[in-house]
Amino acid sequence: MGNIFINKDPDFWCSTEDPGPERHTAYWMSYVPDSKFLSELSIPGTHNTMSYAYDGKITGLWVRCQSLLLSIQLNMGVRFLDIRCQASNGEMLLKHGGYNLGKLTDTLTGCVNFLQTHPRECVILRIAQENSNLEGLDFRDALEPFLDRFARHILKKRSMPTLGEARGKMVILADYDIKDTDEMMKYGNMIDGNMIICDNSKPDSFSQKMDGIKANIEKASETTRDKKQMYITFTYRYTWLGIECPREITRRSNPTWHYLVRRQKGCLGIVVMDFPGYKVIRDIINNNGEDHPLEIAHSRNHIVHRLVRDHIGGRFIIDYNFICPVEITPSTNPTVALACLAWTIQAVPD
């Protein structure tokens, strides 16, 4: 299998720890216009998002596709979650194959907590049935009560929404049978627009996998395409017979397909990854138009920090909601803090 700990570059594939607030991009959607359809955005995503929760020691090397907590993934800028569920004895369990990863309710609660703190972001959840053989609408009926608990936090729309419509909401892509009256988008098949999905998990070769990734992100970036078409590209792959674990595969392959992402201009669609690192996430986000969201954010952060030094004696303000990653402490003068942030929004051009 090789040593999975050598040649590790946390910029391209993540380590097992939070890389730190300085590499968080929790607010990037704040700098994207409301009028953009979600299908026009370049969005970082994670494959088997909750697999970090599996606690097996040896088998965990093959089960885990992520190492960072959901909250950290969201703070780093991930906005597409790959959620796989099994209905079991009145509960909705999260699964990777036959392995238990926790409960759906905890994941939805984590998303809501993030969105309440970051109301100008949205989170897209592809929900699929895993390790279960419920047929027809049975899985949909078992899932419905769990989604109903979070109904006010879920966008109710069957066609492709704009970012303005989706802000502050979870957007469900249903990878299971639904009713014609259900107000959510069907994964791979929608009334208004559709999805182009590249998910070849066991290619014949590494080059075949790279060719598929390249082709899908090139289609996503075509300026003449239907802007309501959503392109979703999965970059992970498995080796035949499971000889190598996901982390070892990712360590080698992420820098290669990341090179393809950096060369591509325009919309990339949703790029779904194992163990994404900071630079991979950042470069996907920065493909959202000519005005890169993170560059705008960084320029505003600089002014906010300068203002805070001038007005609050060196104390820093952090506000994830709109401007920059900071924590407003009880000792911070709220009047001065809000005045500084309001001035920044007016003073710095979009």
Short mmCIF file of C-alpha atoms in Angstrom, two decimals:
data_model
loop_
_atom_site.label_atom_id
_atom_site.label_comp_id
_atom_site.label_asym_id
_atom_site.label_seq_id
_atom_site.Cartn_x
_atom_site.Cartn_y
_atom_site.Cartn_z
CA MET A 1 0.00 0.00 0.00
CA GLY A 2 2.88 2.37 0.68
CA ASN A 3 3.40 4.88 3.43
CA ILE A 4 0.33 7.13 3.51
CA PHE A 5 2.11 9.72 5.65
CA ILE A 6 4.97 10.64 3.27
CA ASN A 7 4.96 13.56 0.82
CA LYS A 8 1.87 14.98 2.45
CA ASP A 9 0.87 18.43 1.19
CA PRO A 10 -2.08 19.86 3.15
CA ASP A 11 -2.55 22.47 0.43
CA PHE A 12 -3.75 19.79 -1.98
CA TRP A 13 -5.06 17.11 0.34
CA CYS A 14 -5.97 17.72 3.93
CA SER A 15 -4.25 16.61 7.08
CA THR A 16 -6.21 15.27 10.02
CA GLU A 17 -6.49 18.66 11.72
CA ASP A 18 -8.19 21.98 11.08
CA PRO A 19 -5.72 24.03 8.96
CA GLY A 20 -6.74 27.10 10.97
CA PRO A 21 -9.01 30.17 10.62
CA GLU A 22 -6.54 31.90 8.30
CA ARG A 23 -7.41 29.26 5.70
CA HIS A 24 -11.15 29.30 6.27
CA THR A 25 -13.36 30.68 3.49
CA ALA A 26 -16.70 30.41 5.27
CA TYR A 27 -18.23 33.50 3.68
CA TRP A 28 -17.31 33.20 -0.02
CA MET A 29 -20.85 33.10 -1.39
CA SER A 30 -21.44 36.55 0.11
CA TYR A 31 -19.40 37.98 -2.76
CA VAL A 32 -21.31 36.21 -5.56
CA PRO A 33 -24.35 37.99 -7.11
CA ASP A 34 -27.84 36.87 -6.13
CA SER A 35 -28.79 36.48 -9.80
CA LYS A 36 -26.40 33.58 -10.46
CA PHE A 37 -28.00 30.13 -10.72
CA LEU A 38 -26.37 27.50 -8.51
CA SER A 39 -25.52 25.70 -11.75
CA GLU A 40 -23.39 28.69 -12.81
CA LEU A 41 -21.14 28.48 -9.77
CA SER A 42 -17.86 26.69 -9.13
CA ILE A 43 -18.57 24.81 -5.90
CA PRO A 44 -16.24 22.63 -3.79
CA GLY A 45 -17.81 19.40 -2.52
CA THR A 46 -16.83 16.31 -0.56
CA HIS A 47 -17.45 12.67 -1.44
CA ASN A 48 -18.91 10.59 1.41
CA THR A 49 -18.86 13.75 3.48
CA MET A 50 -19.49 12.18 6.88
CA SER A 51 -17.08 9.26 6.53
CA TYR A 52 -14.61 10.98 8.89
CA ALA A 53 -16.95 9.87 11.70
CA TYR A 54 -16.13 6.18 11.28
CA ASP A 55 -14.06 5.08 14.26
CA GLY A 56 -12.60 1.80 12.99
CA LYS A 57 -8.81 1.70 13.24
CA ILE A 58 -7.64 -0.61 10.44
CA THR A 59 -10.83 -0.71 8.34
CA GLY A 60 -11.07 3.08 8.72
CA LEU A 61 -8.25 3.49 6.23
CA TRP A 62 -10.59 2.17 3.54
CA VAL A 63 -13.88 3.60 4.89
CA ARG A 64 -12.86 7.21 5.53
CA CYS A 65 -12.81 9.56 2.55
CA GLN A 66 -12.61 12.68 4.73
CA SER A 67 -10.73 13.60 7.88
CA LEU A 68 -12.18 17.02 8.72
CA LEU A 69 -15.33 17.58 10.78
CA LEU A 70 -18.43 18.83 8.96
CA SER A 71 -18.11 22.23 10.63
CA ILE A 72 -14.52 22.58 9.42
CA GLN A 73 -15.42 21.49 5.89
CA LEU A 74 -18.10 24.18 5.77
CA ASN A 75 -15.76 26.81 7.21
CA MET A 76 -13.17 25.94 4.58
CA GLY A 77 -15.72 26.64 1.82
CA VAL A 78 -17.23 23.22 0.98
CA ARG A 79 -20.84 23.70 -0.15
CA PHE A 80 -21.81 20.30 -1.62
CA LEU A 81 -22.25 17.35 0.75
CA ASP A 82 -22.54 13.72 -0.35
CA ILE A 83 -24.88 12.14 2.22
CA ARG A 84 -25.82 8.43 2.13
CA CYS A 85 -28.55 7.07 4.40
CA GLN A 86 -30.11 3.85 5.59
CA ALA A 87 -33.57 3.70 7.17
CA SER A 88 -33.28 1.51 10.27
CA ASN A 89 -35.82 0.99 13.08
CA GLY A 90 -37.32 4.45 12.82
CA GLU A 91 -33.90 6.13 12.52
CA MET A 92 -32.05 7.49 9.50
CA LEU A 93 -28.44 6.33 9.74
CA LEU A 94 -25.49 7.59 7.72
CA LYS A 95 -23.61 4.86 5.89
CA HIS A 96 -20.58 4.15 3.77
CA GLY A 97 -21.35 0.68 2.52
CA GLY A 98 -22.15 -1.34 5.63
CA TYR A 99 -20.26 0.99 7.98
CA ASN A 100 -22.09 3.32 10.36
CA LEU A 101 -21.18 7.04 10.29
CA GLY A 102 -23.79 8.51 12.64
CA LYS A 103 -27.25 9.98 12.17
CA LEU A 104 -28.74 12.23 9.52
CA THR A 105 -30.32 14.50 12.14
CA ASP A 106 -26.88 15.46 13.45
CA THR A 107 -25.69 16.37 9.94
CA LEU A 108 -28.75 18.52 9.22
CA THR A 109 -28.35 20.23 12.58
CA GLY A 110 -24.71 20.99 11.75
CA CYS A 111 -25.74 22.56 8.44
CA VAL A 112 -28.44 24.67 10.10
CA ASN A 113 -26.01 25.89 12.76
CA PHE A 114 -23.60 26.96 10.03
CA LEU A 115 -26.28 28.71 7.97
CA GLN A 116 -27.65 30.60 10.94
CA THR A 117 -24.19 32.05 11.48
CA HIS A 118 -23.58 32.52 7.74
CA PRO A 119 -27.00 33.50 6.30
CA ARG A 120 -25.65 34.47 2.88
CA GLU A 121 -24.29 30.98 2.20
CA CYS A 122 -26.21 27.86 1.14
CA VAL A 123 -25.44 24.15 1.45
CA ILE A 124 -26.32 21.57 -1.23
CA LEU A 125 -26.95 18.03 0.01
CA ARG A 126 -27.12 15.09 -2.35
CA ILE A 127 -29.04 12.49 -0.29
CA ALA A 128 -28.92 8.88 -1.48
CA GLN A 129 -29.94 5.49 -0.17
CA GLU A 130 -27.00 3.31 0.94
CA ASN A 131 -26.75 -0.29 2.12
CA SER A 132 -30.52 -0.64 1.83
CA ASN A 133 -32.94 -2.18 -0.62
CA LEU A 134 -36.11 -0.13 -0.07
CA GLU A 135 -37.96 0.19 -3.35
CA GLY A 136 -40.20 2.76 -4.97
CA LEU A 137 -41.23 5.52 -2.58
CA ASP A 138 -40.43 3.54 0.58
CA PHE A 139 -37.12 5.32 1.20
CA ARG A 140 -38.68 8.69 0.44
CA ASP A 141 -41.47 8.00 2.94
CA ALA A 142 -38.97 6.93 5.62
CA LEU A 143 -36.86 10.05 5.05
CA GLU A 144 -39.73 12.56 4.95
CA PRO A 145 -40.24 12.95 8.74
CA PHE A 146 -36.54 13.76 9.21
CA LEU A 147 -36.60 16.46 6.53
CA ASP A 148 -39.88 17.83 7.88
CA ARG A 149 -38.15 18.65 11.17
CA PHE A 150 -35.92 21.05 9.26
CA ALA A 151 -38.52 22.22 6.74
CA ARG A 152 -38.05 25.94 7.34
CA HIS A 153 -34.34 25.59 6.63
CA ILE A 154 -34.81 23.68 3.35
CA LEU A 155 -35.36 25.42 0.02
CA LYS A 156 -38.65 24.31 -1.53
CA LYS A 157 -38.11 24.42 -5.28
CA ARG A 158 -38.13 21.78 -8.00
CA SER A 159 -36.15 23.73 -10.61
CA MET A 160 -32.69 25.26 -10.53
CA PRO A 161 -32.63 28.12 -7.99
CA THR A 162 -30.59 31.28 -8.03
CA LEU A 163 -28.11 31.87 -5.24
CA GLY A 164 -30.37 34.65 -3.98
CA GLU A 165 -33.21 32.16 -3.54
CA ALA A 166 -30.96 29.60 -1.87
CA ARG A 167 -29.12 31.84 0.61
CA GLY A 168 -29.48 30.64 4.18
CA LYS A 169 -31.02 27.33 3.07
CA MET A 170 -30.18 23.68 2.57
CA VAL A 171 -30.80 22.60 -1.04
CA ILE A 172 -31.71 18.91 -1.32
CA LEU A 173 -30.80 16.87 -4.41
CA ALA A 174 -32.90 13.73 -4.04
CA ASP A 175 -31.01 10.68 -5.31
CA TYR A 176 -34.07 8.46 -4.73
CA ASP A 177 -37.64 8.23 -5.99
CA ILE A 178 -39.82 11.22 -5.10
CA LYS A 179 -43.41 12.29 -5.75
CA ASP A 180 -44.37 14.77 -8.44
CA THR A 181 -45.58 17.09 -5.67
CA ASP A 182 -42.32 17.06 -3.70
CA GLU A 183 -40.69 20.49 -3.72
CA MET A 184 -37.07 19.50 -4.22
CA MET A 185 -34.71 18.80 -7.10
CA LYS A 186 -34.25 15.26 -8.36
CA TYR A 187 -30.60 14.29 -8.63
CA GLY A 188 -29.85 13.84 -12.31
CA ASN A 189 -33.32 14.74 -13.55
CA MET A 190 -35.11 18.05 -13.11
CA ILE A 191 -38.15 19.74 -14.60
CA ASP A 192 -36.28 22.91 -15.61
CA GLY A 193 -32.70 22.11 -16.56
CA ASN A 194 -30.80 18.90 -15.79
CA MET A 195 -27.58 17.56 -14.35
CA ILE A 196 -24.52 16.23 -16.12
CA ILE A 197 -22.76 13.90 -13.68
CA CYS A 198 -19.28 12.40 -14.02
CA ASP A 199 -18.91 9.68 -11.38
CA ASN A 200 -16.65 6.93 -12.69
CA SER A 201 -15.37 5.49 -9.41
CA LYS A 202 -13.50 2.51 -10.91
CA PRO A 203 -11.88 3.63 -14.17
CA ASP A 204 -9.71 1.29 -16.19
CA SER A 205 -6.77 3.63 -15.66
CA PHE A 206 -5.73 6.86 -13.98
CA SER A 207 -5.60 8.62 -17.36
CA GLN A 208 -9.18 7.54 -18.10
CA LYS A 209 -10.29 9.12 -14.82
CA MET A 210 -8.43 12.34 -15.60
CA ASP A 211 -9.94 12.44 -19.09
CA GLY A 212 -13.44 12.21 -17.58
CA ILE A 213 -12.76 14.99 -15.07
CA LYS A 214 -11.28 17.21 -17.78
CA ALA A 215 -14.18 16.65 -20.17
CA ASN A 216 -16.87 17.45 -17.59
CA ILE A 217 -15.30 20.64 -16.25
CA GLU A 218 -14.65 21.79 -19.82
CA LYS A 219 -18.35 21.32 -20.61
CA ALA A 220 -19.26 23.20 -17.44
CA SER A 221 -17.12 26.15 -18.52
CA GLU A 222 -18.65 26.50 -22.01
CA THR A 223 -20.23 29.94 -22.25
CA THR A 224 -22.87 28.74 -24.74
CA ARG A 225 -24.25 25.94 -22.55
CA ASP A 226 -27.63 26.07 -20.82
CA LYS A 227 -26.86 28.00 -17.63
CA LYS A 228 -29.46 25.93 -15.75
CA GLN A 229 -27.54 22.72 -16.40
CA MET A 230 -25.66 21.61 -13.30
CA TYR A 231 -22.34 19.83 -13.86
CA ILE A 232 -21.16 17.57 -11.05
CA THR A 233 -17.70 15.98 -11.24
CA PHE A 234 -16.49 13.36 -8.75
CA THR A 235 -12.70 13.21 -8.61
CA TYR A 236 -12.31 10.20 -6.30
CA ARG A 237 -11.51 6.74 -7.58
CA TYR A 238 -11.11 3.25 -6.19
CA THR A 239 -8.53 0.72 -7.29
CA TRP A 240 -9.66 -2.76 -8.26
CA LEU A 241 -9.75 -5.21 -5.33
CA GLY A 242 -9.29 -2.26 -2.92
CA ILE A 243 -5.52 -2.60 -2.88
CA GLU A 244 -5.02 1.06 -1.96
CA CYS A 245 -6.98 3.12 0.58
CA PRO A 246 -8.68 6.42 -0.41
CA ARG A 247 -6.16 8.58 1.44
CA GLU A 248 -3.19 7.04 -0.39
CA ILE A 249 -4.93 7.42 -3.75
CA THR A 250 -5.87 11.02 -2.98
CA ARG A 251 -2.37 11.97 -1.87
CA ARG A 252 -1.08 11.14 -5.34
CA SER A 253 -4.00 12.17 -7.54
CA ASN A 254 -5.25 15.47 -6.05
CA PRO A 255 -2.29 17.56 -7.30
CA THR A 256 -2.78 16.16 -10.82
CA TRP A 257 -6.46 16.95 -11.27
CA HIS A 258 -5.96 20.19 -9.34
CA TYR A 259 -3.65 21.21 -12.18
CA LEU A 260 -6.57 20.69 -14.59
CA VAL A 261 -8.80 22.88 -12.41
CA ARG A 262 -6.23 25.69 -12.31
CA ARG A 263 -5.85 25.70 -16.09
CA GLN A 264 -9.60 25.83 -16.70
CA LYS A 265 -11.27 29.24 -16.85
CA GLY A 266 -14.93 29.88 -16.15
CA CYS A 267 -17.51 27.82 -14.30
CA LEU A 268 -16.30 24.43 -13.07
CA GLY A 269 -19.64 23.23 -11.73
CA ILE A 270 -19.57 21.17 -8.53
CA VAL A 271 -16.25 19.39 -7.93
CA VAL A 272 -16.60 16.56 -5.39
CA MET A 273 -13.40 15.38 -3.71
CA ASP A 274 -11.80 13.07 -1.18
CA PHE A 275 -9.62 14.82 1.44
CA PRO A 276 -9.57 18.25 -0.28
CA GLY A 277 -6.85 20.64 0.82
CA TYR A 278 -6.93 24.41 1.17
CA LYS A 279 -5.51 25.32 -2.25
CA VAL A 280 -7.85 22.99 -4.11
CA ILE A 281 -10.89 24.49 -2.39
CA ARG A 282 -9.60 28.04 -2.85
CA ASP A 283 -8.93 27.65 -6.57
CA ILE A 284 -12.37 26.16 -7.22
CA ILE A 285 -14.00 29.08 -5.39
CA ASN A 286 -11.90 31.59 -7.30
CA ASN A 287 -13.39 30.39 -10.61
CA ASN A 288 -16.62 32.22 -9.79
CA GLY A 289 -16.33 35.02 -12.32
CA GLU A 290 -13.69 37.64 -13.01
CA ASP A 291 -13.99 39.13 -9.52
CA HIS A 292 -12.63 36.34 -7.38
CA PRO A 293 -14.67 36.09 -4.15
CA LEU A 294 -11.65 35.39 -1.98
CA GLU A 295 -9.61 38.27 -3.40
CA ILE A 296 -12.49 40.66 -2.69
CA ALA A 297 -12.82 39.21 0.79
CA HIS A 298 -9.12 39.55 1.52
CA SER A 299 -9.06 43.20 0.40
CA ARG A 300 -12.00 43.97 2.67
CA ASN A 301 -10.45 42.07 5.54
CA HIS A 302 -7.35 44.23 5.33
CA ILE A 303 -9.40 47.41 5.67
CA VAL A 304 -11.50 46.00 8.51
CA HIS A 305 -8.38 45.01 10.43
CA ARG A 306 -6.85 48.45 9.91
CA LEU A 307 -10.03 50.18 11.08
CA VAL A 308 -10.23 47.98 14.13
CA ARG A 309 -6.63 48.78 15.06
CA ASP A 310 -7.36 52.48 14.70
CA HIS A 311 -10.61 52.50 16.65
CA ILE A 312 -10.39 49.71 19.19
CA GLY A 313 -6.83 49.89 20.41
CA GLY A 314 -5.45 46.88 18.55
CA ARG A 315 -8.37 44.55 19.26
CA PHE A 316 -9.51 42.57 16.22
CA ILE A 317 -13.12 41.99 15.22
CA ILE A 318 -14.09 38.80 13.45
CA ASP A 319 -17.45 38.44 11.76
CA TYR A 320 -18.03 35.33 9.62
CA ASN A 321 -21.42 36.59 8.45
CA PHE A 322 -20.40 39.06 5.78
CA ILE A 323 -16.89 40.39 5.91
CA CYS A 324 -14.13 38.34 7.47
CA PRO A 325 -13.43 35.45 9.82
CA VAL A 326 -13.43 36.95 13.29
CA GLU A 327 -14.95 36.49 16.72
CA ILE A 328 -16.76 39.38 18.38
CA THR A 329 -15.98 39.09 22.06
CA PRO A 330 -18.14 40.39 24.96
CA SER A 331 -15.56 43.14 25.56
CA THR A 332 -15.87 44.50 22.01
CA ASN A 333 -17.82 47.74 21.72
CA PRO A 334 -20.68 46.66 19.41
CA THR A 335 -21.43 50.20 18.23
CA VAL A 336 -17.88 50.77 17.04
CA ALA A 337 -17.66 47.28 15.54
CA LEU A 338 -20.84 47.64 13.48
CA ALA A 339 -19.84 51.14 12.38
CA CYS A 340 -16.47 49.87 11.12
CA LEU A 341 -18.04 46.99 9.22
CA ALA A 342 -20.76 49.20 7.71
CA TRP A 343 -18.11 51.69 6.56
CA THR A 344 -16.13 48.88 4.95
CA ILE A 345 -19.09 47.62 2.93
CA GLN A 346 -19.65 51.13 1.53
CA ALA A 347 -16.00 52.01 1.03
CA VAL A 348 -14.78 48.91 -0.78
CA PRO A 349 -16.28 48.43 -4.28
CA ASP A 350 -17.75 45.05 -5.21
#
